[in-house]
Amino acid sequence: EADIYQTPRYLVIGTGKKITLECSQTMGHDKMYWYQQDPGMELHLIHYSYGVNSTEKGDLSSESTVSRIRTEHFPLTLESARPSHTSQYLCASSSDRKDQPQHFGDGTRLSIL
Amino acid sequence: GENVEQHPSTLSVQEGDSAVIKCTYSDSASNYFPWYKQELGKRPQLIIDIRSNVGEKKDQRIAVTLNKTAKHFSLHITETQPEDSAVYFCAAQTGGSYIPTFGRGTSLIVHP
């Protein structure tokens, strides 16, 4: 079944570590997004990509970076994690039509000690 | 840019009651309005959407209404059940963008 997959689901790690959050989709979508969300709270767009080699920053300033080398893969990297990065990170994708919904992954809940 | 206001932030109802969540948007070019439900610890999922050429859409116990003149749209849930308890997000999207502007969310609590 077509879906969007995120790993890991939970990550507890120390300050200063380099972290990569993985996101892959089998939806066949070109458009992919990263959101930051504190549990049950607002969704903040931090990065998006409209296709391979295309990445843009979102509305919320983030110290993370992203890459899009393959259509189905959109990883997010934090070079040096800090406690302020503690949050939930949701990956999403959407089709090429502009009046279509976003499809979300299960998220990665990140805790930086 | 687009701005979406969502009210109330918290809504508590008894099982069997109706629940209404309201959103207003600022950009008259918005033409797509999805609603997402996010249960505790789970991903947001689309539950219903409406496009600007339609005034109302129903799917079993849920319905969405759109008033383009007033720039507001609402989610109606009838005969609420405990499993309807979740955070609901509205969103508005213009014809020129792939990216929705989300409301801040409404936490719906249905008491058995």
mmCIF file with all atom_site columns, C-alpha atoms in Angstrom, chain B residues 46-91:
data_model
loop_
_atom_site.group_PDB
_atom_site.id
_atom_site.type_symbol
_atom_site.label_atom_id
_atom_site.label_alt_id
_atom_site.label_comp_id
_atom_site.label_asym_id
_atom_site.label_entity_id
_atom_site.label_seq_id
_atom_site.pdbx_PDB_ins_code
_atom_site.Cartn_x
_atom_site.Cartn_y
_atom_site.Cartn_z
_atom_site.occupancy
_atom_site.B_iso_or_equiv
_atom_site.pdbx_formal_charge
_atom_site.auth_seq_id
_atom_site.auth_comp_id
_atom_site.auth_asym_id
_atom_site.auth_atom_id
_atom_site.pdbx_PDB_model_num
ATOM 1  C CA . LEU B 1 46 ? -7.622  14.174 6.019  1.00 0.00 ? 46 LEU B CA 1
ATOM 2  C CA . ILE B 1 47 ? -11.247 13.688 7.049  1.00 0.00 ? 47 ILE B CA 1
ATOM 3  C CA . ILE B 1 48 ? -13.057 15.939 4.583  1.00 0.00 ? 48 ILE B CA 1
ATOM 4  C CA . ASP B 1 49 ? -12.294 18.742 2.153  1.00 0.00 ? 49 ASP B CA 1
ATOM 5  C CA . ILE B 1 50 ? -14.207 21.300 0.128  1.00 0.00 ? 50 ILE B CA 1
ATOM 6  C CA . ARG B 1 51 ? -13.430 23.327 -2.946 1.00 0.00 ? 51 ARG B CA 1
ATOM 7  C CA . SER B 1 52 ? -14.597 26.864 -3.586 1.00 0.00 ? 52 SER B CA 1
ATOM 8  C CA . ASN B 1 53 ? -17.158 25.875 -6.209 1.00 0.00 ? 53 ASN B CA 1
ATOM 9  C CA . VAL B 1 54 ? -19.164 23.996 -3.558 1.00 0.00 ? 54 VAL B CA 1
ATOM 10 C CA . GLY B 1 55 ? -21.009 25.407 -0.536 1.00 0.00 ? 55 GLY B CA 1
ATOM 11 C CA . GLU B 1 56 ? -21.451 22.246 1.513  1.00 0.00 ? 56 GLU B CA 1
ATOM 12 C CA . LYS B 1 57 ? -20.179 18.691 1.601  1.00 0.00 ? 57 LYS B CA 1
ATOM 13 C CA . LYS B 1 58 ? -21.234 15.781 3.810  1.00 0.00 ? 58 LYS B CA 1
ATOM 14 C CA . ASP B 1 59 ? -19.711 12.431 4.676  1.00 0.00 ? 59 ASP B CA 1
ATOM 15 C CA . GLN B 1 60 ? -21.785 10.442 7.148  1.00 0.00 ? 60 GLN B CA 1
ATOM 16 C CA . ARG B 1 61 ? -21.606 12.303 10.494 1.00 0.00 ? 61 ARG B CA 1
ATOM 17 C CA . ILE B 1 62 ? -19.294 15.057 9.322  1.00 0.00 ? 62 ILE B CA 1
ATOM 18 C CA . ALA B 1 63 ? -20.019 18.031 7.086  1.00 0.00 ? 63 ALA B CA 1
ATOM 19 C CA . VAL B 1 64 ? -18.173 21.136 5.990  1.00 0.00 ? 64 VAL B CA 1
ATOM 20 C CA . THR B 1 65 ? -19.764 24.421 4.927  1.00 0.00 ? 65 THR B CA 1
ATOM 21 C CA . LEU B 1 66 ? -18.068 27.255 3.046  1.00 0.00 ? 66 LEU B CA 1
ATOM 22 C CA . ASN B 1 67 ? -19.112 30.904 2.831  1.00 0.00 ? 67 ASN B CA 1
ATOM 23 C CA . LYS B 1 68 ? -16.820 32.552 0.276  1.00 0.00 ? 68 LYS B CA 1
ATOM 24 C CA . THR B 1 69 ? -18.334 36.000 0.744  1.00 0.00 ? 69 THR B CA 1
ATOM 25 C CA . ALA B 1 70 ? -17.644 36.004 4.472  1.00 0.00 ? 70 ALA B CA 1
ATOM 26 C CA . LYS B 1 71 ? -14.415 33.981 4.039  1.00 0.00 ? 71 LYS B CA 1
ATOM 27 C CA . HIS B 1 72 ? -15.262 31.378 6.611  1.00 0.00 ? 72 HIS B CA 1
ATOM 28 C CA . PHE B 1 73 ? -15.758 27.640 6.662  1.00 0.00 ? 73 PHE B CA 1
ATOM 29 C CA . SER B 1 74 ? -16.913 25.280 9.381  1.00 0.00 ? 74 SER B CA 1
ATOM 30 C CA . LEU B 1 75 ? -16.696 21.624 10.352 1.00 0.00 ? 75 LEU B CA 1
ATOM 31 C CA . HIS B 1 76 ? -19.833 20.033 11.783 1.00 0.00 ? 76 HIS B CA 1
ATOM 32 C CA . ILE B 1 77 ? -19.792 16.700 13.587 1.00 0.00 ? 77 ILE B CA 1
ATOM 33 C CA . THR B 1 78 ? -23.152 15.222 14.581 1.00 0.00 ? 78 THR B CA 1
ATOM 34 C CA . GLU B 1 79 ? -23.846 12.467 17.117 1.00 0.00 ? 79 GLU B CA 1
ATOM 35 C CA . THR B 1 80 ? -20.338 12.733 18.530 1.00 0.00 ? 80 THR B CA 1
ATOM 36 C CA . GLN B 1 81 ? -18.646 9.610  19.866 1.00 0.00 ? 81 GLN B CA 1
ATOM 37 C CA . PRO B 1 82 ? -15.633 9.216  22.189 1.00 0.00 ? 82 PRO B CA 1
ATOM 38 C CA . GLU B 1 83 ? -13.506 8.188  19.200 1.00 0.00 ? 83 GLU B CA 1
ATOM 39 C CA . ASP B 1 84 ? -14.091 11.646 17.719 1.00 0.00 ? 84 ASP B CA 1
ATOM 40 C CA . SER B 1 85 ? -11.841 13.026 20.483 1.00 0.00 ? 85 SER B CA 1
ATOM 41 C CA . ALA B 1 86 ? -8.783  14.466 18.716 1.00 0.00 ? 86 ALA B CA 1
ATOM 42 C CA . VAL B 1 87 ? -7.189  17.702 17.542 1.00 0.00 ? 87 VAL B CA 1
ATOM 43 C CA . TYR B 1 88 ? -8.781  19.051 14.358 1.00 0.00 ? 88 TYR B CA 1
ATOM 44 C CA . PHE B 1 89 ? -6.933  21.375 11.974 1.00 0.00 ? 89 PHE B CA 1
ATOM 45 C CA . CYS B 1 90 ? -8.510  23.448 9.229  1.00 0.00 ? 90 CYS B CA 1
ATOM 46 C CA . ALA B 1 91 ? -6.444  24.727 6.314  1.00 0.00 ? 91 ALA B CA 1
#
